[in-house]
């Protein structure tokens, strides 16, 4: 049995690496968000509180939180950072903050019962650290921090209740008369257990919501990566105007079907000799430039690049959906390819390179369209006699000393699409082609200013 990883496993591995990188970037974002939050809180207390030892103790606590965040940030920047660093830092944050919130300030000149610490509204600061955990894009960390904050606050409330003299309602607080409720609220040793239970519930809910947001964000990012990868792959073959349609359809090509389309083949004359006599780097650079220019011409005419076969490029018109002018666009594309090559030759000659010549064959007719291959390598295929004829017409160009050879069916289809179409090709009559018993009626087109072929010299 093959031990090679499946396509799905490789995809999962790539996504796992992307998520790990996103979590490292999220840790950096968490640090800067923490820094901004602590700076705002420091300014608020500095402007609204009296400057004394009690305030300095609070500010020192904020500095300590910043140091914890800085240490976490420095560890998270490393590729080899351990996953538990975030959990450790989050645990320190939550426990340290809970201790500071439920215990009296040791430097405060005013001594108040422990129960009063729960009435200051400081519980809300715990929510900041729970939300900061979501910035790491770790669903588990967001859940952990929410659960830990709820647990530590519950423990802190229990510690306050355990103090001698602490008053808690013996029954449902809201079933008591208003007078009794007010008396309880005015008692500095009173702990509203219902309100504290609500705080625990709220932090659990917020932690769960943060985890859900992170979970949703991760899936959205995965969907985005898939969509962009699909668009990138499609953009190699299809014109931009159909890429979005193909990327969003569940089955863009549909089932295998028979359809009338135009097929075009174009290749460089003399390329075999060129590749034998030149370095591989030069050969590939020539191919890249040729394919890039011809591909752009195909896309400009809303065609589809079906395949690259060495120096040959195969294009189709009417894929994935037939249009009212497929044959006309195929003819215009072939002529535009010759014109584009002539423009490129001007640049090549000016730089001391030999000019190139291209031969193009095109035909219109029925083909079979569908996806072929396996899960590992699925591709789109166009097969049929029309494809074979177009390829043979391209080879026939050399014998006829023509730049372009059109099949008569393509010409007839173009005339049917637009009776006023002006054709530069001339009728050459029936020609026998290799691999076909019946002759093919051929139309040929030569370069206007030079009837001879300009091939790459050996």
Coordinates of C-alpha atoms in Angstrom, one line a residue:
X1 CA 0.0 0.0 0.0
X2 CA 1.3 3.5 -0.9
X3 CA 2.4 5.5 2.1
X4 CA 2.2 8.8 0.2
X5 CA -0.2 11.3 1.9
X6 CA -3.5 11.7 0.2
X7 CA -4.6 15.0 -1.4
X8 CA -6.9 15.7 1.6
X9 CA -4.0 15.2 4.1
X10 CA -1.8 17.5 2.2
X11 CA -4.5 20.1 2.1
X12 CA -5.0 19.7 5.8
X13 CA -1.3 20.1 6.4
X14 CA -1.1 23.3 4.4
X15 CA -4.2 24.7 6.2
X16 CA -2.7 23.7 9.6
X17 CA 0.5 25.6 8.8
X18 CA -1.5 28.6 7.6
X19 CA -3.5 28.6 10.8
X20 CA -0.3 28.3 13.0
X21 CA 1.1 31.4 11.2
X22 CA -2.2 33.2 11.7
X23 CA -2.2 32.4 15.4
X24 CA 1.4 33.8 15.7
X25 CA 0.3 36.9 14.0
X26 CA -2.8 37.0 16.2
X27 CA -0.6 36.8 19.3
X28 CA 1.2 40.0 18.0
X29 CA -2.1 41.7 17.5
X30 CA -3.2 40.6 21.0
X31 CA -0.1 42.2 22.5
X32 CA -0.7 45.5 20.8
X33 CA -4.4 45.5 21.7
X34 CA -3.4 44.7 25.3
X35 CA -0.9 47.6 25.2
X36 CA -3.5 50.0 24.0
X37 CA -6.1 48.8 26.5
X38 CA -3.7 49.1 29.4
X39 CA -2.6 52.5 28.3
X40 CA -6.2 53.7 28.1
X41 CA -7.0 52.3 31.6
X42 CA -3.8 53.9 33.0
X43 CA -4.7 57.3 31.7
X44 CA -8.3 56.9 33.0
X45 CA -7.2 56.1 36.5
X46 CA -4.5 58.7 36.5
X47 CA -6.9 61.4 35.5
X48 CA -9.8 60.4 37.8
X49 CA -8.0 59.2 40.9
X50 CA -6.0 60.9 43.6
X51 CA -2.2 60.4 43.3
X52 CA -1.2 58.4 46.3
X53 CA 0.3 55.0 47.1
X54 CA -3.0 53.3 46.3
X55 CA -3.0 54.6 42.7
X56 CA 0.7 53.7 42.3
X57 CA -0.2 50.1 43.4
X58 CA -2.9 50.0 40.6
X59 CA -0.5 51.3 38.0
X60 CA 2.2 48.8 39.1
X61 CA -0.4 46.1 38.5
X62 CA -1.1 47.4 35.0
X63 CA 2.7 47.4 34.3
X64 CA 2.9 43.8 35.5
X65 CA 0.1 42.8 33.1
X66 CA 2.1 44.5 30.3
X67 CA 5.2 42.5 31.2
X68 CA 3.3 39.3 31.1
X69 CA 2.0 40.2 27.6
X70 CA 5.5 41.2 26.5
X71 CA 6.9 37.9 27.5
X72 CA 4.1 36.0 25.7
X73 CA 4.7 38.2 22.6
X74 CA 8.4 37.4 22.5
X75 CA 7.8 33.7 22.8
X76 CA 5.0 33.7 20.2
X77 CA 7.2 35.4 17.6
X78 CA 9.3 32.2 17.4
X79 CA 8.3 29.5 14.9
X80 CA 9.1 26.9 17.6
X81 CA 6.9 28.5 20.2
X82 CA 5.0 26.1 22.4
X83 CA 1.3 26.0 22.2
X84 CA 0.9 26.2 25.9
X85 CA 2.6 29.7 26.1
X86 CA -0.7 31.4 25.4
X87 CA -2.5 29.3 27.9
X88 CA 0.1 30.0 30.6
X89 CA 0.0 33.8 30.0
X90 CA -3.8 33.8 29.9
X91 CA -3.9 31.8 33.2
X92 CA -1.6 34.3 34.8
X93 CA -3.6 37.3 33.5
X94 CA -7.0 35.9 34.7
X95 CA -5.8 34.7 38.2
X96 CA -3.7 37.8 38.9
X97 CA -6.6 40.1 37.8
X98 CA -9.1 38.2 39.9
X99 CA -6.9 38.5 43.0
X100 CA -6.4 42.2 42.5
X101 CA -10.2 42.7 42.0
X102 CA -11.5 40.8 45.0
X103 CA -8.8 41.7 47.6
X104 CA -8.5 45.1 49.1
X105 CA -5.8 47.5 48.0
X106 CA -3.0 47.2 50.6
X107 CA -2.1 50.8 50.3
X108 CA -5.6 52.2 50.6
X109 CA -6.1 54.5 53.6
X110 CA -9.8 53.5 53.8
X111 CA -10.5 50.0 55.1
X112 CA -13.7 48.5 53.7
X113 CA -15.2 45.0 54.1
X114 CA -14.2 42.5 51.5
X115 CA -17.8 42.4 50.2
X116 CA -17.4 46.0 49.0
X117 CA -14.8 44.8 46.5
X118 CA -17.5 43.0 44.6
X119 CA -19.6 46.2 44.2
X120 CA -17.0 48.3 42.5
X121 CA -17.9 47.0 39.0
X122 CA -14.3 45.8 38.5
X123 CA -15.5 42.5 37.2
X124 CA -15.8 44.0 33.7
X125 CA -12.1 44.2 33.4
X126 CA -12.0 40.4 33.2
X127 CA -14.0 40.6 30.0
X128 CA -11.2 42.5 28.4
X129 CA -8.8 39.7 28.8
X130 CA -11.3 37.1 27.6
X131 CA -11.8 39.1 24.4
X132 CA -8.1 39.5 23.9
X133 CA -7.8 35.8 23.8
X134 CA -10.0 35.7 20.7
X135 CA -7.4 37.8 18.7
X136 CA -5.0 34.8 18.7
X137 CA -7.6 33.0 16.4
X138 CA -7.4 29.9 18.7
X139 CA -10.9 28.6 19.4
X140 CA -9.7 26.5 22.3
X141 CA -7.8 29.4 23.9
X142 CA -10.9 31.6 23.7
X143 CA -13.1 28.9 25.3
X144 CA -10.4 28.2 28.0
X145 CA -10.1 31.9 29.0
X146 CA -13.9 32.3 29.2
X147 CA -14.2 29.2 31.4
X148 CA -11.2 30.1 33.5
X149 CA -12.5 33.7 34.1
X150 CA -15.8 32.3 35.2
X151 CA -14.2 29.7 37.5
X152 CA -11.7 32.2 39.1
X153 CA -14.4 34.8 39.7
X154 CA -16.6 32.2 41.3
X155 CA -13.7 31.2 43.5
X156 CA -13.1 34.8 44.4
X157 CA -16.7 35.4 45.3
X158 CA -16.6 32.3 47.4
X159 CA -13.5 33.6 49.2
X160 CA -15.3 36.8 50.0
X161 CA -18.4 35.0 51.2
X162 CA -16.3 32.9 53.5
X163 CA -15.2 36.0 55.5
X164 CA -16.8 36.3 58.9
X165 CA -19.7 38.8 59.0
X166 CA -20.5 38.5 55.3
X167 CA -24.2 38.6 54.6
X168 CA -25.9 36.7 51.8
X169 CA -29.7 36.5 51.2
X170 CA -31.2 33.4 52.8
X171 CA -33.9 33.2 50.1
X172 CA -34.6 34.7 46.6
X173 CA -33.5 38.3 47.0
X174 CA -36.2 39.5 44.6
X175 CA -39.0 37.8 46.6
X176 CA -38.2 40.1 49.6
X177 CA -40.0 43.3 50.2
X178 CA -38.4 46.4 48.9
X179 CA -37.5 47.7 52.4
X180 CA -35.6 44.5 53.3
X181 CA -33.8 44.5 49.9
X182 CA -32.7 48.1 50.5
X183 CA -31.5 47.3 53.9
X184 CA -29.4 44.5 52.5
X185 CA -27.9 46.7 49.8
X186 CA -27.0 49.3 52.3
X187 CA -25.2 46.7 54.4
X188 CA -21.4 46.9 53.4
X189 CA -21.0 43.2 54.2
X190 CA -23.8 42.1 51.8
X191 CA -23.0 40.0 48.8
X192 CA -25.6 39.8 46.1
X193 CA -25.1 36.1 45.1
X194 CA -27.6 36.4 42.3
X195 CA -25.7 39.3 40.7
X196 CA -22.4 37.4 41.1
X197 CA -23.9 34.3 39.5
X198 CA -25.1 36.5 36.7
X199 CA -21.5 37.7 36.2
X200 CA -20.2 34.1 36.0
X201 CA -22.9 33.3 33.5
X202 CA -22.1 36.4 31.4
X203 CA -18.4 35.6 31.2
X204 CA -19.2 32.1 30.1
X205 CA -21.5 33.3 27.4
X206 CA -19.0 35.9 26.2
X207 CA -16.2 33.3 26.2
X208 CA -18.4 31.0 24.1
X209 CA -19.3 33.8 21.7
X210 CA -15.7 34.7 21.3
X211 CA -14.8 31.1 20.6
X212 CA -17.7 30.9 18.0
X213 CA -16.4 34.1 16.3
X214 CA -12.9 32.6 16.1
X215 CA -14.3 29.3 14.8
X216 CA -16.3 31.2 12.1
X217 CA -13.3 33.4 11.2
X218 CA -11.1 30.3 10.7
X219 CA -13.7 28.7 8.4
X220 CA -14.2 31.9 6.5
X221 CA -10.4 32.2 6.0
X222 CA -10.4 28.6 4.8
X223 CA -13.2 29.3 2.4
X224 CA -11.4 32.4 1.2
X225 CA -8.2 30.4 0.5
X226 CA -10.2 27.8 -1.4
X227 CA -11.9 30.4 -3.5
X228 CA -8.7 32.3 -4.3
X229 CA -6.9 29.0 -5.2
X230 CA -9.8 28.1 -7.4
X231 CA -9.8 31.5 -9.1
X232 CA -6.0 31.3 -9.5
X233 CA -6.2 27.9 -11.1
X234 CA -9.1 28.9 -13.4
X235 CA -7.4 32.1 -14.4
X236 CA -4.7 30.1 -16.0
X237 CA -7.2 28.7 -18.5
X238 CA -10.2 31.0 -18.7
X239 CA -10.7 34.6 -19.6
X240 CA -11.3 36.8 -16.5
X241 CA -15.0 37.4 -17.4
X242 CA -15.9 33.7 -16.7
X243 CA -13.5 33.0 -13.8
X244 CA -15.9 34.3 -11.2
X245 CA -18.8 32.2 -12.6
X246 CA -16.7 29.0 -12.6
X247 CA -15.2 29.6 -9.2
X248 CA -18.7 30.0 -7.5
X249 CA -20.6 27.2 -9.3
X250 CA -20.7 23.8 -7.6
X251 CA -20.5 22.0 -10.9
X252 CA -19.4 24.6 -13.4
X253 CA -18.9 22.3 -16.4
X254 CA -21.9 20.1 -15.6
X255 CA -22.1 16.5 -16.8
X256 CA -20.2 15.2 -19.9
X257 CA -22.0 16.7 -22.9
X258 CA -21.7 17.2 -26.7
X259 CA -21.5 20.8 -27.9
X260 CA -20.5 22.8 -30.9
X261 CA -17.5 25.0 -30.3
X262 CA -14.5 26.5 -32.1
X263 CA -11.1 25.0 -31.5
X264 CA -7.8 26.7 -32.3
X265 CA -4.2 25.4 -32.3
X266 CA -1.1 27.7 -32.6
X267 CA 2.6 26.9 -32.5
X268 CA 6.0 28.3 -33.4
X269 CA 7.5 27.3 -36.7
X270 CA 11.0 25.7 -36.3
X271 CA 10.8 25.4 -32.5
X272 CA 12.2 21.8 -32.5
X273 CA 15.4 23.0 -34.1
X274 CA 15.6 25.9 -31.8
X275 CA 15.2 23.8 -28.7
X276 CA 18.0 21.5 -29.9
X277 CA 20.5 24.3 -30.5
X278 CA 19.8 26.5 -27.5
X279 CA 20.2 26.2 -23.7
X280 CA 17.2 24.9 -21.8
X281 CA 16.9 28.3 -20.0
X282 CA 16.6 30.2 -23.3
X283 CA 14.0 27.7 -24.6
X284 CA 11.8 28.0 -21.5
X285 CA 12.1 31.8 -21.5
X286 CA 11.0 31.9 -25.1
X287 CA 8.0 29.5 -24.3
X288 CA 6.9 31.6 -21.4
X289 CA 6.9 34.8 -23.4
X290 CA 5.2 33.2 -26.4
X291 CA 2.5 31.6 -24.2
X292 CA 2.0 34.7 -22.2
X293 CA 1.3 36.8 -25.3
X294 CA -0.9 34.3 -27.0
X295 CA -2.8 33.5 -23.9
X296 CA -3.6 37.2 -23.5
X297 CA -4.9 37.4 -27.0
X298 CA -7.1 34.4 -26.3
X299 CA -8.5 36.0 -23.2
X300 CA -9.0 39.3 -25.0
X301 CA -11.4 37.4 -27.3
X302 CA -13.2 35.6 -24.4
X303 CA -11.6 32.3 -25.3
X304 CA -10.4 29.5 -23.1
X305 CA -6.8 28.2 -22.9
X306 CA -7.4 24.4 -23.0
X307 CA -3.8 23.2 -23.0
X308 CA -0.2 23.9 -23.6
X309 CA 1.7 21.2 -25.6
X310 CA 5.3 22.3 -25.8
X311 CA 5.3 25.4 -28.0
X312 CA 1.7 24.7 -29.0
X313 CA -1.3 26.4 -27.4
X314 CA -4.8 25.0 -27.7
X315 CA -7.7 27.4 -27.3
X316 CA -11.5 26.9 -27.4
X317 CA -14.4 29.3 -27.9
X318 CA -17.7 28.3 -26.5
X319 CA -16.4 26.7 -23.3
X320 CA -17.9 26.4 -20.7
X321 CA -21.0 28.0 -22.2
X322 CA -21.7 28.5 -25.9
X323 CA -22.1 32.1 -27.2
X324 CA -23.7 33.6 -30.3
X325 CA -20.3 34.5 -31.8
X326 CA -17.9 31.7 -30.9
X327 CA -16.7 31.1 -34.5
X328 CA -16.3 34.8 -35.2
X329 CA -14.2 35.3 -32.1
X330 CA -12.0 32.3 -33.0
X331 CA -11.2 33.8 -36.4
X332 CA -10.5 37.2 -34.9
X333 CA -8.3 35.6 -32.3
X334 CA -6.2 33.8 -34.9
X335 CA -5.7 37.0 -36.8
X336 CA -4.9 38.9 -33.6
X337 CA -2.3 36.2 -32.7
X338 CA -0.5 36.8 -36.0
X339 CA -0.6 40.6 -35.4
X340 CA 0.7 40.2 -31.8
X341 CA 3.6 38.1 -33.0
X342 CA 4.5 40.7 -35.6
X343 CA 4.6 43.4 -32.9
X344 CA 6.7 41.1 -30.7
X345 CA 9.1 40.5 -33.7
X346 CA 9.7 44.2 -34.0
X347 CA 11.0 44.2 -30.4
X348 CA 13.0 41.0 -30.9
X349 CA 14.7 42.2 -34.0
X350 CA 15.6 45.5 -32.3
X351 CA 17.3 43.6 -29.6
X352 CA 19.2 41.3 -31.9
X353 CA 17.0 38.2 -31.7
X354 CA 15.6 36.4 -34.7
X355 CA 12.0 36.9 -35.7
X356 CA 9.4 34.2 -35.0
X357 CA 6.6 32.7 -37.1
X358 CA 3.4 31.1 -36.0
X359 CA 1.1 28.7 -37.7
X360 CA -2.5 28.5 -36.7
X361 CA -5.3 26.0 -37.4
X362 CA -8.9 26.4 -36.4
X363 CA -12.2 24.5 -36.9
X364 CA -15.7 24.6 -35.7
X365 CA -17.9 21.6 -34.8
X366 CA -19.2 19.1 -32.3
X367 CA -16.9 18.0 -29.4
X368 CA -17.4 16.1 -26.2
X369 CA -16.8 18.2 -23.1
X370 CA -16.2 17.0 -19.5
X371 CA -13.9 16.6 -16.6
X372 CA -11.4 13.8 -16.7
X373 CA -8.7 12.4 -14.3
X374 CA -8.9 11.5 -10.6
X375 CA -9.0 13.3 -7.3
X376 CA -5.3 13.9 -7.5
X377 CA -5.4 15.5 -10.9
X378 CA -8.7 16.5 -12.3
X379 CA -8.8 18.5 -15.5
X380 CA -11.2 19.7 -18.1
X381 CA -11.0 17.9 -21.5
X382 CA -12.4 18.7 -25.0
X383 CA -12.2 15.7 -27.4
X384 CA -13.6 14.9 -30.8
X385 CA -13.0 15.0 -34.5
X386 CA -13.2 18.8 -34.5
X387 CA -10.1 18.9 -32.2
X388 CA -8.2 16.6 -34.4
X389 CA -9.1 18.5 -37.6
X390 CA -8.0 21.8 -36.0
X391 CA -4.6 20.3 -35.0
X392 CA -4.1 18.9 -38.6
X393 CA -5.0 22.2 -40.1
X394 CA -2.3 23.8 -38.0
X395 CA 0.2 21.3 -39.4
X396 CA -1.1 21.9 -42.9
X397 CA -0.1 25.6 -42.8
X398 CA 3.5 24.7 -43.6
X399 CA 2.6 22.8 -46.7
X400 CA 0.3 25.7 -47.9
X401 CA 2.8 28.4 -46.8
X402 CA 0.0 30.0 -44.9
X403 CA -0.2 31.7 -41.5
X404 CA -3.7 30.4 -40.8
X405 CA -5.8 27.5 -42.0
X406 CA -9.5 27.6 -41.2
X407 CA -11.9 24.7 -41.7
X408 CA -14.9 25.5 -43.9
X409 CA -17.2 24.7 -41.0
X410 CA -15.7 27.6 -39.0
X411 CA -16.1 29.9 -41.9
X412 CA -19.7 28.8 -42.4
X413 CA -20.5 29.2 -38.7
X414 CA -19.0 32.7 -38.7
X415 CA -21.1 33.8 -41.7
X416 CA -24.2 32.4 -40.0
X417 CA -23.4 34.4 -36.9
X418 CA -23.0 37.6 -38.9
X419 CA -23.7 37.6 -42.6
X420 CA -21.8 40.9 -43.0
X421 CA -18.5 39.4 -41.6
X422 CA -15.5 40.5 -43.6
X423 CA -13.1 37.6 -44.1
X424 CA -9.4 38.0 -45.0
X425 CA -9.0 34.3 -45.7
X426 CA -9.5 32.8 -49.2
X427 CA -11.1 29.5 -50.2
X428 CA -8.4 27.0 -51.0
X429 CA -10.7 24.1 -51.6
X430 CA -10.7 20.5 -50.3
X431 CA -7.4 19.1 -48.8
X432 CA -6.5 15.7 -47.6
X433 CA -5.2 15.6 -44.1
X434 CA -3.5 12.9 -42.2
X435 CA -5.7 10.5 -40.1
X436 CA -8.9 11.4 -42.0
X437 CA -10.4 9.5 -45.0
X438 CA -12.5 12.4 -46.2
X439 CA -10.9 15.7 -47.3
X440 CA -11.4 18.9 -45.4
X441 CA -12.5 22.1 -47.1
X442 CA -9.8 24.6 -46.2
X443 CA -9.6 28.4 -46.1
X444 CA -6.1 30.0 -45.8
X445 CA -4.8 33.3 -44.8
X446 CA -1.3 34.8 -45.4
X447 CA 0.5 37.6 -43.8
X448 CA -0.4 40.7 -45.7
X449 CA 3.1 42.2 -46.2
X450 CA 5.0 38.9 -46.7
X451 CA 3.6 35.7 -48.2
X452 CA 6.7 33.7 -47.1
X453 CA 7.2 32.1 -43.8
X454 CA 9.8 33.4 -41.3
X455 CA 10.9 30.5 -39.2
X456 CA 13.4 30.4 -36.4
X457 CA 16.8 29.8 -37.9
X458 CA 18.6 26.7 -36.7

